[in-house]
Amino acid sequence: MPLKGITIFIPVYNEEALLTPNTGRLFAYLESLGIPFEIIIGSNGSTDRSVSIMRELCEEHSEIRHFHIPEKGVGAAFRKGVDMAQFGHIITVDMDLSVDLGFIIMAHRRLNRCDMVIGSKVTGNQKRSWIRKMASNSFINLAKLLLQINFHDYSISAKGYRKELVEKYLPYVDNKTFYVVEIVYRAYHDGKRLKEIPVECIDMRESRFNLIHEGIYKFGNLFRLWVSSIRRC
Ligand SMILES: Nc1nc2c(ncn2[C@@H]2O[C@H](COP(=O)(O)OP(=O)(O)O)[C@@H](O)[C@H]2O)c(=O)[nH]1
Ligand SMILES: [Mg+2]
């Protein structure tokens, strides 16, 4: 039985510049809530000083834990992060802390009454490049059309999961970033309680992902899931 409190999971790939200041900001915020918490930082593929900085952060604070997997892939890190999580509410954020930290307490409260919380930039406020907004809007619309899921954010960041829920869907989490769609799609059609809440996002730095590869992979997987849903009918 997971403990009551918040596990924050942060995937990390070559974040040596942000690890110390942003983990510090996040730590101070979580301490101010007065709720038991831990921060799990999971790197895969990092080739800069991220791993040694993560180790130093863990030595300073027992609430911070880390792991490193040599091969790249956020989904693989997410599976391990879920496995390690001690608390019943798992909340994901990016190392650039592009989403307002207020999402964390809102998601934690909502998770007492629902199974998954989806932080949505479209229904909140976002400052991101037009190309990224356009690509995610097309994806959201197509997901609605093909999979009959009417949510507005399938990015890895700003999502809250009950540990029991996410454990059920871990077999569908691949090594990359499509896992959010898989979980939302399956949980929604299984009648789980999913709640979307607006978030504020400012993300003007260059993405760690190759946006062309990411687009081909995500749209490709959307069609794959659609075809398998037709076959099941
Ligand atoms: N563990 C892990 N983290 C990754 C990988 N690629 C990116 N990240 C992390 O995922 C988070 C989101 O990356 P970011 O570039 O801000 O994504 P975007 O702004 O949504 O395009 C950041 O914390 C990255 O360090 C990866 O292969 N493995
Ligand atoms: Mg970002």
Short mmCIF file of C-alpha atoms and ligand atoms in Angstrom, two decimals:
data_model
loop_
_atom_site.label_atom_id
_atom_site.label_comp_id
_atom_site.label_asym_id
_atom_site.label_seq_id
_atom_site.Cartn_x
_atom_site.Cartn_y
_atom_site.Cartn_z
CA MET A 1 0.00 0.00 0.00
CA PRO A 2 1.65 3.32 -1.04
CA LEU A 3 2.06 6.02 1.61
CA LYS A 4 0.06 9.24 1.68
CA GLY A 5 2.03 12.04 0.07
CA ILE A 6 3.50 13.18 -3.22
CA THR A 7 6.16 11.61 -5.41
CA ILE A 8 7.44 14.07 -7.98
CA PHE A 9 9.01 12.36 -10.95
CA ILE A 10 11.36 14.34 -13.22
CA PRO A 11 12.88 12.79 -16.34
CA VAL A 12 16.28 14.24 -17.11
CA TYR A 13 18.44 14.33 -20.20
CA ASN A 14 21.53 16.53 -20.13
CA GLU A 15 20.20 19.10 -17.68
CA GLU A 16 23.43 20.09 -15.90
CA ALA A 17 22.54 23.79 -16.06
CA LEU A 18 19.07 23.47 -14.51
CA LEU A 19 19.39 20.57 -12.08
CA THR A 20 20.64 22.46 -9.04
CA PRO A 21 18.63 25.71 -9.26
CA ASN A 22 15.36 24.11 -10.34
CA THR A 23 15.50 21.19 -7.93
CA GLY A 24 16.17 23.77 -5.20
CA ARG A 25 13.13 25.82 -6.23
CA LEU A 26 10.95 22.72 -6.40
CA PHE A 27 12.24 21.45 -3.04
CA ALA A 28 11.46 24.76 -1.33
CA TYR A 29 7.96 24.75 -2.82
CA LEU A 30 7.26 21.17 -1.68
CA GLU A 31 8.58 21.87 1.82
CA SER A 32 6.24 24.85 2.06
CA LEU A 33 3.23 22.57 1.47
CA GLY A 34 3.85 20.58 4.67
CA ILE A 35 2.95 17.28 2.95
CA PRO A 36 5.25 14.23 2.90
CA PHE A 37 7.08 14.15 -0.43
CA GLU A 38 9.98 12.78 -2.41
CA ILE A 39 11.58 13.86 -5.67
CA ILE A 40 12.76 11.11 -8.02
CA ILE A 41 15.06 12.32 -10.76
CA GLY A 42 15.53 9.77 -13.54
CA SER A 43 18.16 10.25 -16.19
CA ASN A 44 18.69 8.18 -19.25
CA GLY A 45 21.32 8.76 -21.78
CA SER A 46 22.71 11.92 -20.12
CA THR A 47 26.28 12.52 -21.23
CA ASP A 48 26.95 15.79 -19.39
CA ARG A 49 27.45 16.28 -15.62
CA SER A 50 23.76 15.58 -14.81
CA VAL A 51 24.43 12.25 -13.09
CA SER A 52 27.09 13.59 -10.72
CA ILE A 53 24.93 16.63 -9.89
CA MET A 54 21.97 14.32 -9.18
CA ARG A 55 24.18 12.31 -6.84
CA GLU A 56 25.20 15.46 -4.94
CA LEU A 57 21.56 16.54 -4.59
CA CYS A 58 20.65 13.14 -3.14
CA GLU A 59 23.49 13.37 -0.62
CA GLU A 60 22.14 16.74 0.57
CA HIS A 61 18.49 15.70 0.96
CA SER A 62 17.05 12.30 1.87
CA GLU A 63 13.82 13.28 0.07
CA ILE A 64 15.65 13.33 -3.27
CA ARG A 65 16.40 10.03 -5.00
CA HIS A 66 17.84 9.36 -8.41
CA PHE A 67 18.66 6.72 -10.97
CA HIS A 68 20.49 6.59 -14.26
CA ILE A 69 19.77 4.27 -17.18
CA PRO A 70 22.39 4.37 -19.95
CA GLU A 71 19.91 4.18 -22.84
CA LYS A 72 17.77 7.19 -23.82
CA GLY A 73 13.96 7.19 -23.56
CA VAL A 74 11.56 8.98 -21.22
CA GLY A 75 9.08 6.07 -21.05
CA ALA A 76 11.74 3.71 -19.70
CA ALA A 77 12.61 6.30 -17.04
CA PHE A 78 8.93 6.78 -16.18
CA ARG A 79 8.43 3.02 -15.63
CA LYS A 80 11.37 2.93 -13.24
CA GLY A 81 10.22 6.11 -11.49
CA VAL A 82 6.76 4.62 -10.89
CA ASP A 83 8.36 1.45 -9.59
CA MET A 84 10.47 3.40 -7.09
CA ALA A 85 7.67 5.77 -5.96
CA GLN A 86 6.80 5.44 -2.26
CA PHE A 87 3.75 7.69 -2.30
CA GLY A 88 0.27 7.16 -3.72
CA HIS A 89 0.21 10.34 -5.82
CA ILE A 90 2.79 10.54 -8.60
CA ILE A 91 3.14 13.91 -10.29
CA THR A 92 5.40 14.51 -13.28
CA VAL A 93 7.18 17.76 -14.06
CA ASP A 94 9.97 18.69 -16.50
CA MET A 95 13.39 19.85 -15.34
CA ASP A 96 12.82 23.27 -16.91
CA LEU A 97 9.81 23.68 -14.54
CA SER A 98 7.96 25.23 -17.46
CA VAL A 99 4.58 24.63 -15.80
CA ASP A 100 3.59 26.73 -12.80
CA LEU A 101 4.35 24.84 -9.57
CA GLY A 102 0.82 25.49 -8.32
CA PHE A 103 -0.19 22.53 -10.49
CA ILE A 104 1.37 20.20 -7.92
CA ILE A 105 -0.93 21.00 -5.01
CA MET A 106 -4.00 21.19 -7.26
CA ALA A 107 -3.21 17.78 -8.73
CA HIS A 108 -2.52 16.29 -5.28
CA ARG A 109 -5.92 17.45 -3.99
CA ARG A 110 -7.75 16.25 -7.10
CA LEU A 111 -6.10 12.83 -6.88
CA ASN A 112 -7.94 12.23 -3.61
CA ARG A 113 -11.10 12.10 -5.72
CA CYS A 114 -9.95 10.93 -9.13
CA ASP A 115 -7.46 8.58 -10.77
CA MET A 116 -5.54 10.86 -13.09
CA VAL A 117 -5.09 14.62 -13.45
CA ILE A 118 -4.21 16.13 -16.83
CA GLY A 119 -2.59 19.56 -16.70
CA SER A 120 -3.66 21.35 -19.87
CA LYS A 121 -1.79 24.24 -21.45
CA VAL A 122 -4.52 24.83 -24.06
CA THR A 123 -7.25 25.43 -21.49
CA GLY A 124 -4.82 27.44 -19.33
CA ASN A 125 -2.15 29.84 -20.56
CA GLN A 126 0.88 29.08 -22.62
CA LYS A 127 3.87 30.92 -23.94
CA ARG A 128 5.50 28.53 -26.41
CA SER A 129 6.65 28.83 -30.01
CA TRP A 130 3.86 28.83 -32.63
CA ILE A 131 5.25 25.71 -34.25
CA ARG A 132 5.03 23.71 -31.03
CA LYS A 133 1.51 24.98 -30.34
CA MET A 134 0.42 24.15 -33.87
CA ALA A 135 1.88 20.62 -33.73
CA SER A 136 0.27 19.84 -30.38
CA ASN A 137 -3.11 21.28 -31.44
CA SER A 138 -3.13 19.05 -34.54
CA PHE A 139 -2.25 16.05 -32.39
CA ILE A 140 -4.98 16.84 -29.83
CA ASN A 141 -7.62 17.20 -32.57
CA LEU A 142 -6.62 14.01 -34.28
CA ALA A 143 -6.59 12.08 -30.99
CA LYS A 144 -10.13 13.30 -30.37
CA LEU A 145 -11.27 12.22 -33.82
CA LEU A 146 -9.58 8.82 -33.88
CA LEU A 147 -9.66 7.71 -30.26
CA GLN A 148 -12.73 9.56 -28.94
CA ILE A 149 -10.75 11.13 -26.11
CA ASN A 150 -11.49 14.76 -25.55
CA PHE A 151 -8.55 16.04 -23.50
CA HIS A 152 -6.21 18.88 -24.41
CA ASP A 153 -2.72 17.88 -23.33
CA TYR A 154 -0.80 14.66 -23.92
CA SER A 155 2.68 15.93 -23.09
CA ILE A 156 4.71 14.15 -20.41
CA SER A 157 4.81 17.11 -18.06
CA ALA A 158 2.12 18.22 -15.56
CA LYS A 159 0.33 14.92 -15.18
CA GLY A 160 -0.79 13.38 -11.90
CA TYR A 161 -1.43 9.67 -11.43
CA ARG A 162 -2.63 7.50 -8.62
CA LYS A 163 0.05 4.88 -8.24
CA GLU A 164 -2.47 1.96 -8.44
CA LEU A 165 -3.86 3.34 -11.70
CA VAL A 166 -0.57 3.84 -13.41
CA GLU A 167 0.77 0.44 -12.33
CA LYS A 168 -2.14 -1.19 -14.16
CA TYR A 169 -1.14 0.49 -17.42
CA LEU A 170 2.67 0.15 -17.15
CA PRO A 171 2.74 -2.75 -19.65
CA TYR A 172 1.58 -0.23 -22.30
CA VAL A 173 4.30 2.32 -21.51
CA ASP A 174 6.90 2.14 -24.27
CA ASN A 175 10.39 3.64 -24.06
CA LYS A 176 9.47 7.04 -25.50
CA THR A 177 6.78 9.68 -24.94
CA PHE A 178 3.56 8.17 -26.30
CA TYR A 179 2.76 6.58 -22.94
CA VAL A 180 0.59 9.50 -21.81
CA VAL A 181 -1.82 8.87 -24.70
CA GLU A 182 -1.84 5.12 -24.00
CA ILE A 183 -2.67 5.67 -20.33
CA VAL A 184 -5.32 8.36 -20.96
CA TYR A 185 -6.95 6.33 -23.74
CA ARG A 186 -7.08 3.10 -21.77
CA ALA A 187 -8.05 4.68 -18.46
CA TYR A 188 -10.81 6.77 -20.06
CA HIS A 189 -12.34 3.80 -21.89
CA ASP A 190 -12.03 1.67 -18.71
CA GLY A 191 -14.25 4.21 -16.94
CA LYS A 192 -11.54 5.67 -14.68
CA ARG A 193 -11.96 9.17 -13.33
CA LEU A 194 -9.79 11.60 -15.31
CA LYS A 195 -9.82 15.29 -14.57
CA GLU A 196 -8.34 18.00 -16.77
CA ILE A 197 -7.19 21.21 -15.11
CA PRO A 198 -5.74 24.35 -16.73
CA VAL A 199 -2.04 25.14 -16.23
CA GLU A 200 0.22 28.11 -16.90
CA CYS A 201 3.22 27.21 -19.07
CA ILE A 202 6.17 29.27 -20.21
CA ASP A 203 8.54 27.20 -22.32
CA MET A 204 10.71 29.13 -24.73
CA ARG A 205 13.90 27.07 -24.47
CA GLU A 206 14.85 24.63 -27.18
CA SER A 207 13.31 21.20 -26.70
CA ARG A 208 15.48 18.24 -25.67
CA PHE A 209 13.52 16.24 -28.25
CA ASN A 210 14.02 16.22 -32.01
CA LEU A 211 10.62 17.64 -32.94
CA ILE A 212 10.51 16.03 -36.41
CA HIS A 213 11.31 12.55 -35.09
CA GLU A 214 8.94 13.12 -32.20
CA GLY A 215 6.12 14.13 -34.61
CA ILE A 216 6.58 11.08 -36.84
CA TYR A 217 6.70 8.77 -33.82
CA LYS A 218 3.68 10.28 -32.06
CA PHE A 219 1.37 10.59 -35.09
CA GLY A 220 2.45 7.08 -36.17
CA ASN A 221 1.51 5.67 -32.78
CA LEU A 222 -1.79 7.50 -32.83
CA PHE A 223 -2.69 5.68 -36.07
CA ARG A 224 -1.47 2.38 -34.63
CA LEU A 225 -3.71 2.77 -31.59
CA TRP A 226 -6.63 3.78 -33.80
CA VAL A 227 -6.20 0.70 -36.01
CA SER A 228 -6.02 -1.59 -32.97
CA SER A 229 -9.15 0.05 -31.52
CA ILE A 230 -11.04 -0.62 -34.79
CA ARG A 231 -9.88 -4.25 -34.78
CA ARG A 232 -11.15 -4.68 -31.21
CA CYS A 233 -14.67 -3.43 -32.14
N1 LIG B 1 14.98 10.53 -18.67
C1 LIG B 1 14.91 11.18 -19.82
N2 LIG B 1 14.51 12.46 -19.82
C2 LIG B 1 14.43 13.11 -20.99
C3 LIG B 1 14.77 12.51 -22.24
N3 LIG B 1 14.58 13.43 -23.20
C4 LIG B 1 14.14 14.57 -22.59
N4 LIG B 1 14.06 14.37 -21.26
C5 LIG B 1 13.59 15.27 -20.21
O1 LIG B 1 12.20 15.47 -20.42
C6 LIG B 1 11.82 16.74 -19.92
C7 LIG B 1 11.09 17.51 -21.00
O2 LIG B 1 12.03 17.94 -21.96
P1 LIG B 1 11.83 19.32 -22.70
O3 LIG B 1 12.93 19.50 -23.69
O4 LIG B 1 11.61 20.42 -21.71
O5 LIG B 1 10.45 18.97 -23.46
P2 LIG B 1 9.45 19.91 -24.24
O6 LIG B 1 9.73 21.33 -23.81
O7 LIG B 1 8.10 19.42 -23.85
O8 LIG B 1 9.74 19.67 -25.69
C8 LIG B 1 13.09 17.44 -19.46
O9 LIG B 1 13.20 17.31 -18.06
C9 LIG B 1 14.19 16.66 -20.20
O10 LIG B 1 15.43 16.70 -19.54
C10 LIG B 1 15.23 11.14 -22.20
O11 LIG B 1 15.56 10.52 -23.20
N5 LIG B 1 15.26 10.55 -20.99
MG MG B 2 10.45 22.16 -21.99
#
